[in-house]
PDB file of C-alpha atoms in Angstrom:
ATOM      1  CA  UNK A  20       0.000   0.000   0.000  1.00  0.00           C
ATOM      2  CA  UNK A  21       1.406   3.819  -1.017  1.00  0.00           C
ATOM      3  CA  UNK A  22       1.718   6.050   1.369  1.00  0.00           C
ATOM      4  CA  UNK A  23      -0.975   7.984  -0.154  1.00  0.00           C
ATOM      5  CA  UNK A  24      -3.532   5.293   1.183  1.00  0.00           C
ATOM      6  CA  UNK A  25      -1.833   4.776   4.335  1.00  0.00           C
ATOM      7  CA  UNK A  26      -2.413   8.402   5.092  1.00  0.00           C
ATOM      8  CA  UNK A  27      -5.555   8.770   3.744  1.00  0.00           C
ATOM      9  CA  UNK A  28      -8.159   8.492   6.354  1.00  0.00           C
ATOM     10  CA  UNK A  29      -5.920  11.127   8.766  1.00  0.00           C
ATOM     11  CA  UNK A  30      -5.708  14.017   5.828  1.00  0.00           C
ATOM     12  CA  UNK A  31      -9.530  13.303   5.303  1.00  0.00           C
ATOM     13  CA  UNK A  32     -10.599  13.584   9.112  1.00  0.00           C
ATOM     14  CA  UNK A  33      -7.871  16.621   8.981  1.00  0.00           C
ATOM     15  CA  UNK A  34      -9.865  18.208   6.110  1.00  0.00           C
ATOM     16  CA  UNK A  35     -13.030  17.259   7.373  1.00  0.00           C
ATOM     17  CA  UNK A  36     -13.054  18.601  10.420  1.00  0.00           C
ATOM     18  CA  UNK A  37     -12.309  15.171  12.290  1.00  0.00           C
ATOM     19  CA  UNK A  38     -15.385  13.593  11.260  1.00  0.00           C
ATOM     20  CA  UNK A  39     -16.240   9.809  11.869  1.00  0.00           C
ATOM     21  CA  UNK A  40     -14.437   7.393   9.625  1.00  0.00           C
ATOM     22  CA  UNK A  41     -17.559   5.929   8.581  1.00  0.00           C
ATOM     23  CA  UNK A  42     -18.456   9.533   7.070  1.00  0.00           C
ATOM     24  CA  UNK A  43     -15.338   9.365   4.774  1.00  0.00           C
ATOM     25  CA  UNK A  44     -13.764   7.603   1.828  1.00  0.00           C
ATOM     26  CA  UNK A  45     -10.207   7.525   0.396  1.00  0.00           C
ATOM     27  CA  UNK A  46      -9.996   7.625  -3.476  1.00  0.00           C
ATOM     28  CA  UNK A  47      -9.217   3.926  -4.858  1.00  0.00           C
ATOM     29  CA  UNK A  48      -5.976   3.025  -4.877  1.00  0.00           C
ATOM     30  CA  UNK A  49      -3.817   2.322  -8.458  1.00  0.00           C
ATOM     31  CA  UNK A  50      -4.088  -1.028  -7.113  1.00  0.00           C
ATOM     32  CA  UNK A  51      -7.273  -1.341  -7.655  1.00  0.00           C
ATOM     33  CA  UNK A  52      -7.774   0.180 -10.755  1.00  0.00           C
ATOM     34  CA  UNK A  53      -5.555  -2.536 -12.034  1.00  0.00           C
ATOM     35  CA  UNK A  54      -7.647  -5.262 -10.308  1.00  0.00           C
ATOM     36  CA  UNK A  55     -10.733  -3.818 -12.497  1.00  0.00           C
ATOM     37  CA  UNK A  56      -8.927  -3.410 -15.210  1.00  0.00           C
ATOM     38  CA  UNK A  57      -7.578  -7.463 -15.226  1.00  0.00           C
ATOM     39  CA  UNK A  58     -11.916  -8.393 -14.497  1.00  0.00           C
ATOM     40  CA  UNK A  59     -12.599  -6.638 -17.416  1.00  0.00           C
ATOM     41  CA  UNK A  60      -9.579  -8.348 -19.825  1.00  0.00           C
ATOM     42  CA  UNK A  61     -11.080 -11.523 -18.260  1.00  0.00           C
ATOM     43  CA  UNK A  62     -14.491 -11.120 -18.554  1.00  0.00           C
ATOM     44  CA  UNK A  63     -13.830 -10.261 -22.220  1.00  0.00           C
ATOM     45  CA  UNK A  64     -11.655 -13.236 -22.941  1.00  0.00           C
ATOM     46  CA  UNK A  65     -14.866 -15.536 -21.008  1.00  0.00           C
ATOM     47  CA  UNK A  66     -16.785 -14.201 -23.690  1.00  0.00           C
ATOM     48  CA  UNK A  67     -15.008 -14.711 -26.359  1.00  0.00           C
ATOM     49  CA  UNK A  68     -14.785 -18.463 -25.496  1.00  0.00           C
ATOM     50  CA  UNK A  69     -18.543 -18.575 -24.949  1.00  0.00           C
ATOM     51  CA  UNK A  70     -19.450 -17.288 -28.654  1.00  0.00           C
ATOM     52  CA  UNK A  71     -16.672 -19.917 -30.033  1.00  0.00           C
ATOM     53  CA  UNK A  72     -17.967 -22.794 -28.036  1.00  0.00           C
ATOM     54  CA  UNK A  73     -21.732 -21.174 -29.044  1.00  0.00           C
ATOM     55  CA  UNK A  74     -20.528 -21.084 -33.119  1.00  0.00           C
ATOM     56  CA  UNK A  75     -18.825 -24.654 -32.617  1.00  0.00           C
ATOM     57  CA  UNK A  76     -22.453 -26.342 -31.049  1.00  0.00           C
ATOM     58  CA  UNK A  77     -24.642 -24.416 -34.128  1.00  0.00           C
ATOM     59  CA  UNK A  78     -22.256 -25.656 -37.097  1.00  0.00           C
ATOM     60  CA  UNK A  79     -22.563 -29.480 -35.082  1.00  0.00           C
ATOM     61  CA  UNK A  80     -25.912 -29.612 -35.198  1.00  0.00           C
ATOM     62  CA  UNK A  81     -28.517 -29.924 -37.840  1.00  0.00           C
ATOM     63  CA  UNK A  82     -29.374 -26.612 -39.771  1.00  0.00           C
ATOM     64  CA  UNK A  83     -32.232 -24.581 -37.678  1.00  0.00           C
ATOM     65  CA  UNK A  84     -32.112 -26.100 -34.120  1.00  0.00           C
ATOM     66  CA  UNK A  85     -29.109 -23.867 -32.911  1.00  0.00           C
ATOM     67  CA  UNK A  86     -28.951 -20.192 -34.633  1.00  0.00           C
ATOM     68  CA  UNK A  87     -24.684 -18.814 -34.581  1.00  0.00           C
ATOM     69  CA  UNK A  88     -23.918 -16.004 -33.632  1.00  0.00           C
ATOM     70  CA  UNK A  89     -24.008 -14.143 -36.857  1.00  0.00           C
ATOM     71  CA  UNK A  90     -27.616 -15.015 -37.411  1.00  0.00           C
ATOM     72  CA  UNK A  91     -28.635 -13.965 -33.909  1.00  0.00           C
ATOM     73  CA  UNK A  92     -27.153 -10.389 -34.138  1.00  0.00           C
ATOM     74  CA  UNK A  93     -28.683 -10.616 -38.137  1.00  0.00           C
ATOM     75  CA  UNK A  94     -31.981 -11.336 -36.062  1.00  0.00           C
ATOM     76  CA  UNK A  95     -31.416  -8.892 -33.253  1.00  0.00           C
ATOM     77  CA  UNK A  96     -30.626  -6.343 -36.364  1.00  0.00           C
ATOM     78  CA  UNK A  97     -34.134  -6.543 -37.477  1.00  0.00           C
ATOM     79  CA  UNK A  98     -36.052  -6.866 -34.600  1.00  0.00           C
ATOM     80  CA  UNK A  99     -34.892  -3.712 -33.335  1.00  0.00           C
ATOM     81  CA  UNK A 100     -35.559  -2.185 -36.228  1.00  0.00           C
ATOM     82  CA  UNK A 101     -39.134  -2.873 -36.646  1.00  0.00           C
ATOM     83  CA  UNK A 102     -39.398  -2.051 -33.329  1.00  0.00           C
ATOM     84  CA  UNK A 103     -40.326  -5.565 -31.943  1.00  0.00           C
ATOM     85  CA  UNK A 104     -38.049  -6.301 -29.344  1.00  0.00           C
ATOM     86  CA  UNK A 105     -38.489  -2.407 -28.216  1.00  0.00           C
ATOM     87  CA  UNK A 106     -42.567  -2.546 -27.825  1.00  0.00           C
ATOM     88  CA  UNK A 107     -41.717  -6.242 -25.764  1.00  0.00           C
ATOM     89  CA  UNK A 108     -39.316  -5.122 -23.947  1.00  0.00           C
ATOM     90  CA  UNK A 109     -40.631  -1.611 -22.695  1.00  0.00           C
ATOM     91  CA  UNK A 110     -44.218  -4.079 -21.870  1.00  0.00           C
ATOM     92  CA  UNK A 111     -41.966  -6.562 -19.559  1.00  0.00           C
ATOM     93  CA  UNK A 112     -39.784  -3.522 -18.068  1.00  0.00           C
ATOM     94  CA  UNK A 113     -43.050  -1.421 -17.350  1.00  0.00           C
ATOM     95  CA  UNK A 114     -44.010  -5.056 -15.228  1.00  0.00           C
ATOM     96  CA  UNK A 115     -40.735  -6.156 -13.711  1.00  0.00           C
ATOM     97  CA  UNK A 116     -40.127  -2.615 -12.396  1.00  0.00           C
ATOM     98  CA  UNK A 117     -43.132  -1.896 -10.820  1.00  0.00           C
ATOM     99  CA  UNK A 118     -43.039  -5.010  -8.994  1.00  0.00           C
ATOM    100  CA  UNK A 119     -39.484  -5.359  -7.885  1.00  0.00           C
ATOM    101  CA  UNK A 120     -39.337  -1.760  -6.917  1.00  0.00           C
ATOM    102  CA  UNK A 121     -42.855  -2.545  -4.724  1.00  0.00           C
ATOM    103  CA  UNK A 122     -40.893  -5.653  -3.674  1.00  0.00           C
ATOM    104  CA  UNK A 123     -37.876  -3.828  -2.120  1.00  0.00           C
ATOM    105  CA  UNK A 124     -39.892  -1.025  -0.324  1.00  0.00           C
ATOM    106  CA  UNK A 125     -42.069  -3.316   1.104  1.00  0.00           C
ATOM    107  CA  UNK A 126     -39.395  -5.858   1.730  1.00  0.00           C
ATOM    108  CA  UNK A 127     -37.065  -3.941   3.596  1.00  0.00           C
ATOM    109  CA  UNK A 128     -39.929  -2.060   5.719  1.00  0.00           C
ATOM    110  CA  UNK A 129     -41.196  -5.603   6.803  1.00  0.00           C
ATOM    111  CA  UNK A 130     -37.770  -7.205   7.188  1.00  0.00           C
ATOM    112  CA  UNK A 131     -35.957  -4.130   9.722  1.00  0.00           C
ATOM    113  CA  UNK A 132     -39.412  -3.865  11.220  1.00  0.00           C
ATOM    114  CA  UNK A 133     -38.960  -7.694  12.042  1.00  0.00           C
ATOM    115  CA  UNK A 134     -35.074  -7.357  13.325  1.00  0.00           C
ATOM    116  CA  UNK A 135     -35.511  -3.903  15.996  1.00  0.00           C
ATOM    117  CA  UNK A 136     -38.731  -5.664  17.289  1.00  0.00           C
ATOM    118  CA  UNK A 137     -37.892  -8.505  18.310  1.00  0.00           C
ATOM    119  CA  UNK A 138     -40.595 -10.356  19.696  1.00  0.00           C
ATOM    120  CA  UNK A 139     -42.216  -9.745  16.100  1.00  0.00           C
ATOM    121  CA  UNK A 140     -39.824 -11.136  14.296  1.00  0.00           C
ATOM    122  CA  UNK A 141     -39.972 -14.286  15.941  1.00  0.00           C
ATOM    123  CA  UNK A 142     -43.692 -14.298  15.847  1.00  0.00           C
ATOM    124  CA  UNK A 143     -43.460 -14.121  11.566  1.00  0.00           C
ATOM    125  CA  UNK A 144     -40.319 -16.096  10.702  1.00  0.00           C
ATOM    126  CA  UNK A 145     -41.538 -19.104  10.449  1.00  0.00           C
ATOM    127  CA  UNK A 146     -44.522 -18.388   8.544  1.00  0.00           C
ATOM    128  CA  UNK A 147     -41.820 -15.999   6.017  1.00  0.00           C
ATOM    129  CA  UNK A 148     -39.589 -18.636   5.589  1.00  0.00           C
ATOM    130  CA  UNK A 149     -42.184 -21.094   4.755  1.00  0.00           C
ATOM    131  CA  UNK A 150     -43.944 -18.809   2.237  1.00  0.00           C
ATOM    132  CA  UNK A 151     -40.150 -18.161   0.780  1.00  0.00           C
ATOM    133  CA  UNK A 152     -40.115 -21.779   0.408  1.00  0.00           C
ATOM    134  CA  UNK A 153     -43.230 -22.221  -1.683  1.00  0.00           C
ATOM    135  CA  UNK A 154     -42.888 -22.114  -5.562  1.00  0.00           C
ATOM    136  CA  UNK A 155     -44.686 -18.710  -6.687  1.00  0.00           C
ATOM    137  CA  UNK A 156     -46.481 -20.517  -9.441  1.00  0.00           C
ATOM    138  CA  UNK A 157     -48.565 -21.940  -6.957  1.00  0.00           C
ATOM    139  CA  UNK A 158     -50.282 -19.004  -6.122  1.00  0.00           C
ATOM    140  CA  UNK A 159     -50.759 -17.363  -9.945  1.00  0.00           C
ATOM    141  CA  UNK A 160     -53.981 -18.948 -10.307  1.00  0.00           C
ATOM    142  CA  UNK A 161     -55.018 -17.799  -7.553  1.00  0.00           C
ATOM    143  CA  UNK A 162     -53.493 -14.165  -8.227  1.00  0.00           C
ATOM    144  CA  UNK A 163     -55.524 -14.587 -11.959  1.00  0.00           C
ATOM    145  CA  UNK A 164     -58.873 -14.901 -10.318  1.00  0.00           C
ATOM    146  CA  UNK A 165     -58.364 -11.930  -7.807  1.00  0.00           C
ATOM    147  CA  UNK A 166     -56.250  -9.656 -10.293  1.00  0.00           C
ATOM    148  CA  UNK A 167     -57.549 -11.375 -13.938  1.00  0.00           C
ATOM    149  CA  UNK A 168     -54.378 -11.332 -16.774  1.00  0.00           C
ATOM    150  CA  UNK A 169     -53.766  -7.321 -16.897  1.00  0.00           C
ATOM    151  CA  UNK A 170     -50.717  -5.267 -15.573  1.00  0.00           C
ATOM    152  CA  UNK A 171     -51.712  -5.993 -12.116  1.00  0.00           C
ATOM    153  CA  UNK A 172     -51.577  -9.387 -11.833  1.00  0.00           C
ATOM    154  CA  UNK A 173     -48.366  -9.721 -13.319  1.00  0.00           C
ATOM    155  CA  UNK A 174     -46.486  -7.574 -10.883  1.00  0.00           C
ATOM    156  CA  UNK A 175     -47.930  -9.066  -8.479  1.00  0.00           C
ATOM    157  CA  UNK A 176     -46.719 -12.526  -9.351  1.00  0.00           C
ATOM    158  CA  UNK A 177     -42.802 -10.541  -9.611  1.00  0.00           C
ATOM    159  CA  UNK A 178     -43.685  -9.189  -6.353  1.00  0.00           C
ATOM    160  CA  UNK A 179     -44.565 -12.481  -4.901  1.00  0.00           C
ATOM    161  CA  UNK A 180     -40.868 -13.705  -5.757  1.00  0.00           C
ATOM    162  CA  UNK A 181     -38.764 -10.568  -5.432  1.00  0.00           C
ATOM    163  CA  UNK A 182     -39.970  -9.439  -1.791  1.00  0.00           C
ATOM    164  CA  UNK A 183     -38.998 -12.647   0.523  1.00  0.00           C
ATOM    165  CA  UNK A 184     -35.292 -11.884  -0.137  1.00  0.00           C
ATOM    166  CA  UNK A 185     -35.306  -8.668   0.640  1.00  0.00           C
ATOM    167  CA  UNK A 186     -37.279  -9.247   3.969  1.00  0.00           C
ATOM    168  CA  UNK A 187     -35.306 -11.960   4.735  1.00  0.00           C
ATOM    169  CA  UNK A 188     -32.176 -10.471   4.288  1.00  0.00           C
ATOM    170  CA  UNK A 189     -33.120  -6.883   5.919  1.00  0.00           C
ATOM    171  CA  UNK A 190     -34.724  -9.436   8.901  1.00  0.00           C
ATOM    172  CA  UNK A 191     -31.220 -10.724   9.273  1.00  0.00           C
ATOM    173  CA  UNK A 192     -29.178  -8.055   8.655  1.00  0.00           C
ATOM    174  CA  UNK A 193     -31.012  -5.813  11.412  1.00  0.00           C
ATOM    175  CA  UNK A 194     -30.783  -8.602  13.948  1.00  0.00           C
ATOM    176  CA  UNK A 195     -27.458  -9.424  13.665  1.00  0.00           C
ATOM    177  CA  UNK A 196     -26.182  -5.885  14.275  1.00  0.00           C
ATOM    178  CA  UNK A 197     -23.008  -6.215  16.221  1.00  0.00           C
ATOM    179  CA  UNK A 198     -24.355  -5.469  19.943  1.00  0.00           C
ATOM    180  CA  UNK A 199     -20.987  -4.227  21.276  1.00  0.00           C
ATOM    181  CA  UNK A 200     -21.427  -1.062  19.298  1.00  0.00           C
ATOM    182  CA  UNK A 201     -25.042  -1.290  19.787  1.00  0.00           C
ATOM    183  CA  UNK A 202     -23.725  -1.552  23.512  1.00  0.00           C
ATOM    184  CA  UNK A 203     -20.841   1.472  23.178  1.00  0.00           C
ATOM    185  CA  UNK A 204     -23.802   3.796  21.771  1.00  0.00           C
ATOM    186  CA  UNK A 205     -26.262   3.435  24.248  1.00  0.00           C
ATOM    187  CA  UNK A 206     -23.291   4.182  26.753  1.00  0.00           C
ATOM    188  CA  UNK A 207     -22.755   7.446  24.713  1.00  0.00           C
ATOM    189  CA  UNK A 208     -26.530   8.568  25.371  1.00  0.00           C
ATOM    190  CA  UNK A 209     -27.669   8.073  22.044  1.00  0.00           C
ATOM    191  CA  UNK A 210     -31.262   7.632  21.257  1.00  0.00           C
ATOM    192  CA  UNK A 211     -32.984   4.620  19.609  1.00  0.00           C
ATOM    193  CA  UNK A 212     -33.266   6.608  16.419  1.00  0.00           C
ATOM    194  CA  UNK A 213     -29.225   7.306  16.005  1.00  0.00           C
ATOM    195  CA  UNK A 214     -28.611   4.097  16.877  1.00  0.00           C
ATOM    196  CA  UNK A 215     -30.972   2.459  14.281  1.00  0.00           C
ATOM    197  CA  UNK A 216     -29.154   5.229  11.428  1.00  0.00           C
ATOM    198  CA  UNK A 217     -26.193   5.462  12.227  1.00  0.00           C
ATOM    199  CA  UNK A 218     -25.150   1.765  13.859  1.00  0.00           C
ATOM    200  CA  UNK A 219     -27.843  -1.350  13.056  1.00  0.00           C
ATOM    201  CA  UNK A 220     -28.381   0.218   9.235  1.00  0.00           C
ATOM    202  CA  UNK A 221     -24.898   0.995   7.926  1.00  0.00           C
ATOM    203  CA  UNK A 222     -23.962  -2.462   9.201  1.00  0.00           C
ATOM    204  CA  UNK A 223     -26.945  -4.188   7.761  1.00  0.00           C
ATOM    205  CA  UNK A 224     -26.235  -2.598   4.186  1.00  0.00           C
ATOM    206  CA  UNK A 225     -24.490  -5.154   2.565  1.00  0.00           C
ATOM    207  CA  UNK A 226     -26.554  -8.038   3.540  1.00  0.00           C
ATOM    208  CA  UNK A 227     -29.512  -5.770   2.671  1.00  0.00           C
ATOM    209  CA  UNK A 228     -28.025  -4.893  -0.358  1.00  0.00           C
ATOM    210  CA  UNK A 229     -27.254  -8.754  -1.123  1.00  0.00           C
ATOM    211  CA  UNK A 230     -31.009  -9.064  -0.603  1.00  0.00           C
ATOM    212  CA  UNK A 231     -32.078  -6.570  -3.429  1.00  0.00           C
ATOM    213  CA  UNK A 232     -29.359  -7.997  -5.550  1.00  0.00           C
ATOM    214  CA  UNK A 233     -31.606 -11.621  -5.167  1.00  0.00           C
ATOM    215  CA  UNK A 234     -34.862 -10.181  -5.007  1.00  0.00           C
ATOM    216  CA  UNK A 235     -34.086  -8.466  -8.786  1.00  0.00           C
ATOM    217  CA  UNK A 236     -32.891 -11.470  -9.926  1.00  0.00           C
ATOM    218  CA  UNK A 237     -35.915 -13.599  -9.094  1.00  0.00           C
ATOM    219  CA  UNK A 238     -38.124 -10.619 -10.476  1.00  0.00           C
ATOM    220  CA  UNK A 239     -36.851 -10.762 -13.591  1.00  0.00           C
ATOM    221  CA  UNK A 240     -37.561 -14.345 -13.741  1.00  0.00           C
ATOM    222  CA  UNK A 241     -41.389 -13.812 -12.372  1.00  0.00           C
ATOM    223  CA  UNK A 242     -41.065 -11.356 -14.977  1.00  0.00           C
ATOM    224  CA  UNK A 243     -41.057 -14.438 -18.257  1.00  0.00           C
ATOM    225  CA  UNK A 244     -43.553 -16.585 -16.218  1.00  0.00           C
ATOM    226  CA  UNK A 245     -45.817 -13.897 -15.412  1.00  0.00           C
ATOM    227  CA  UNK A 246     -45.791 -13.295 -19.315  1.00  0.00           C
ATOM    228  CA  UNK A 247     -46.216 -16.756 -19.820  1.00  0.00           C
ATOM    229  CA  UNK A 248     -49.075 -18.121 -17.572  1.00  0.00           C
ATOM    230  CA  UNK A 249     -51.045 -14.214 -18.339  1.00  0.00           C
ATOM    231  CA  UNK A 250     -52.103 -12.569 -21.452  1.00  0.00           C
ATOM    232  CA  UNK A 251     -48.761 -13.269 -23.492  1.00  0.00           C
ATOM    233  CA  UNK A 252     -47.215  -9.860 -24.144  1.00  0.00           C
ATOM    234  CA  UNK A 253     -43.832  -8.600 -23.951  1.00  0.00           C
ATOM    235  CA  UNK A 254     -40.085 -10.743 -23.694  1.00  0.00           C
ATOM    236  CA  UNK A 255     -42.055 -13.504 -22.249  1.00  0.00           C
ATOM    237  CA  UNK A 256     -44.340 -13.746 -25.114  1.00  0.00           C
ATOM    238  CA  UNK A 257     -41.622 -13.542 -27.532  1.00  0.00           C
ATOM    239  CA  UNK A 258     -39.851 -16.622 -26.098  1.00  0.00           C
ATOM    240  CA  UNK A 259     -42.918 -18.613 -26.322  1.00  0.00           C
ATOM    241  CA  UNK A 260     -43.858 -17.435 -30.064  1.00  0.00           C
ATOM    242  CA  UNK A 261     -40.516 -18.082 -31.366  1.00  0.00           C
ATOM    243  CA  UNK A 262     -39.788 -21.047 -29.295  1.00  0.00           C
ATOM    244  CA  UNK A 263     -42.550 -22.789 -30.333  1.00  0.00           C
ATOM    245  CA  UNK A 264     -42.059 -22.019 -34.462  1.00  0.00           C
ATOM    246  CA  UNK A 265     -38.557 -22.739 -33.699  1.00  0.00           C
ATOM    247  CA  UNK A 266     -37.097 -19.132 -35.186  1.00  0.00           C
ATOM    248  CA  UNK A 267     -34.180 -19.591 -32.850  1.00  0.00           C
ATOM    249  CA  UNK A 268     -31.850 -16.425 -33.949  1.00  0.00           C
ATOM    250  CA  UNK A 269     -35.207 -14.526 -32.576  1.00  0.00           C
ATOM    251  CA  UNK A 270     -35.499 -16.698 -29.671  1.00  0.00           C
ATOM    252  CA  UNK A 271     -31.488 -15.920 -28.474  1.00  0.00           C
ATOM    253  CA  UNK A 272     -32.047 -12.291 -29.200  1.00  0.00           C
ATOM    254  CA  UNK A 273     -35.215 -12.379 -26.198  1.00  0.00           C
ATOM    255  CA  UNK A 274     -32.979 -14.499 -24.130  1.00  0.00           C
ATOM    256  CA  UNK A 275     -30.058 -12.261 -24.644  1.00  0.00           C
ATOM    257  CA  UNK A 276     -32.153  -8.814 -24.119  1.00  0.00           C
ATOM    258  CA  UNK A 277     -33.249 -10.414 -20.857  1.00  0.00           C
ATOM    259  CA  UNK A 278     -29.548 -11.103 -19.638  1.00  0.00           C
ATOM    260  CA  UNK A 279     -29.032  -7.738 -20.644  1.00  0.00           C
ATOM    261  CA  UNK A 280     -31.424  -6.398 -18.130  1.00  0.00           C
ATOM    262  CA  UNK A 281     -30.592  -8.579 -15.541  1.00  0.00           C
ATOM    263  CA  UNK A 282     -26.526  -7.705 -15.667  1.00  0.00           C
ATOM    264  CA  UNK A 283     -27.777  -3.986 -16.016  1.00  0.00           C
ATOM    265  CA  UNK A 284     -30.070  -3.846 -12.474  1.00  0.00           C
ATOM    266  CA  UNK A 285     -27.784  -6.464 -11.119  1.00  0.00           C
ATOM    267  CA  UNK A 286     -24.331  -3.903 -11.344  1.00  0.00           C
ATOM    268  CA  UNK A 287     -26.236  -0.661 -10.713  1.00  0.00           C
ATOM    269  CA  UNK A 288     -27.255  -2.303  -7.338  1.00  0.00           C
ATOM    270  CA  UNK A 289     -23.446  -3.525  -7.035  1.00  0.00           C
ATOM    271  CA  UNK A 290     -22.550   0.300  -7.332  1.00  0.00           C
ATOM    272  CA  UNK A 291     -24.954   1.115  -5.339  1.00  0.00           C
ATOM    273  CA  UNK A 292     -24.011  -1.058  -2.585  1.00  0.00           C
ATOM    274  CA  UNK A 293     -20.298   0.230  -3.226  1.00  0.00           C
ATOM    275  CA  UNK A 294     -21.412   3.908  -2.957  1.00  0.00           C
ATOM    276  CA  UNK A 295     -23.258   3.243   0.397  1.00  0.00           C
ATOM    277  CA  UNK A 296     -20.595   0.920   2.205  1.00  0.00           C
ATOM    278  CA  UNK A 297     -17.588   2.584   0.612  1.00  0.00           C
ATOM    279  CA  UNK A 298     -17.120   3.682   4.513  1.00  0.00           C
ATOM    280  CA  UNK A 299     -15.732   0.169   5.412  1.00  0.00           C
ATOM    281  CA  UNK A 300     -12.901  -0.095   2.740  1.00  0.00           C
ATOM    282  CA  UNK A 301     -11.876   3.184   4.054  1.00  0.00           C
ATOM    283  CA  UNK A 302     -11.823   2.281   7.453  1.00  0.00           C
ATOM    284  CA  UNK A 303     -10.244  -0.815   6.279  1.00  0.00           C
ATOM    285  CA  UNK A 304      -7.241   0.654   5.315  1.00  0.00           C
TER     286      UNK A 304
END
């Protein structure tokens, strides 16, 4: 480590005004540029293997079960230009945001309000866990009779899946809060209220954050079957109209777009969680 990161967290309290360490961050380090910079080179050179061992497996097989590479981006070419994949995609973004975005605020309201009371928490987890382990496709019959096939009842079938992460992992991140500092700041004099912001939440964060991470995931998931077992509109209905005529360049172009979204809410939540807990690398140091 440089000397510039050695010293870092003293010329920031200096500059500061001696503030709390968990109230500053240190720039990053060349080091770790580099690091990012090696992920990338082999991230790229992972995907360059997976499109060779993808044109390989097409060439193998018989003409028109396996679309290369060349006739999915062909595909993907003209699909976005007739505005196809645009019209199903803004339909299945329109659903999988509105429910995973319900999902985390009502997920993380339930799950802390779980971990500071107590005696609540252990009243519900049973009955959370268990409805975390039931398959969501149970219930979307039951979610088409109350909600019919519209907007609705899809995002409520991606809010089904999408919220028991984030409860559970808000439940558990809340209740595990290290009770030593919990401890030192009652000592202090601190009220309930500082202790919940600025102790039991910082430290929850990345398990939290771990929980949003999941709970997208899964929604994006809900997202196809909700599409699938509803009215069939958007990426979901794509997949099943071109999987079932077998027009697989269009079919990899859906499954691609979908991957797409998932890396893209997926890393925005990593940076998230990097911009919110940046406090512990610096403190780290």
């Amino acid at each position: 480590m440089g000397a510039d990161g050695a010293h870092c967290p003293e010329r920031l309290r200096r500059r500061a005004g001696n503030l709390p360490a968990p109230l500053l961050s240190c720039p990053p380090r060349r080091g770790a540029r580099i690091d990012d910079v090696k992920v990338i080179g082999l991230r790229l050179l992972f995907l360059a293997l997976v499109l060779l061992a993808w044109q390989i497996t097409a060439e193998r097989l018989p003409p028109g079960l396996f679309a290369t590479p060349l006739a999915t981006l062909s595909a993907a070419r003209r699909l976005f230009a007739d505005g196809e994949i645009t019209t199903a995609l803004l339909a299945s973004l329109r659903v999988y945001l509105l429910g995973t975005i319900s999902a985390g605020v009502v997920g993380i309201a339930v799950g802390v309000l779980m971990g500071v009371v107590r005696p609540l928490g252990r009243m519900l987890d049973i009955f959370v866990y268990a409805l975390a382990a039931t398959p969501r496709v149970a219930f979307v019959p039951l979610i088409i009779v109350l909600l019919g096939l519209g907007v609705e009842a899809k995002a409520f079938i991606v809010f089904m899946g999408a919220v028991m992460p984030v409860i559970l992992n808000a439940y558990t991140g809340v209740s595990e809060a290290d009770p030593d500092l919990v401890e030192m700041a009652r000592a202090t004099g601190a009220s309930p209220g500082r202790i919940f912001l600025h102790v039991i939440l910082p430290g929850s964060l990345p398990i939290l954050m771990v929980g949003l991470r999941l709970g997208a995931t899964i929604g994006l998931i809900n997202t196809v079957v909700a599409e699938l077992y509803t009215a069939v509109t958007g990426l979901g209905g794509l997949l099943a109209i071109y999987g079932n005529s077998f027009r697989m360049a269009e079919y990899f172009v859906v499954v691609l777009t979908l991957s797409l979204v998932g890396v893209a809410v997926t890393e925005t939540l990593r940076h998230l969680e990097n911009r919110l807990t940046r406090w512990r690398t610096a403190s780290a140091r």
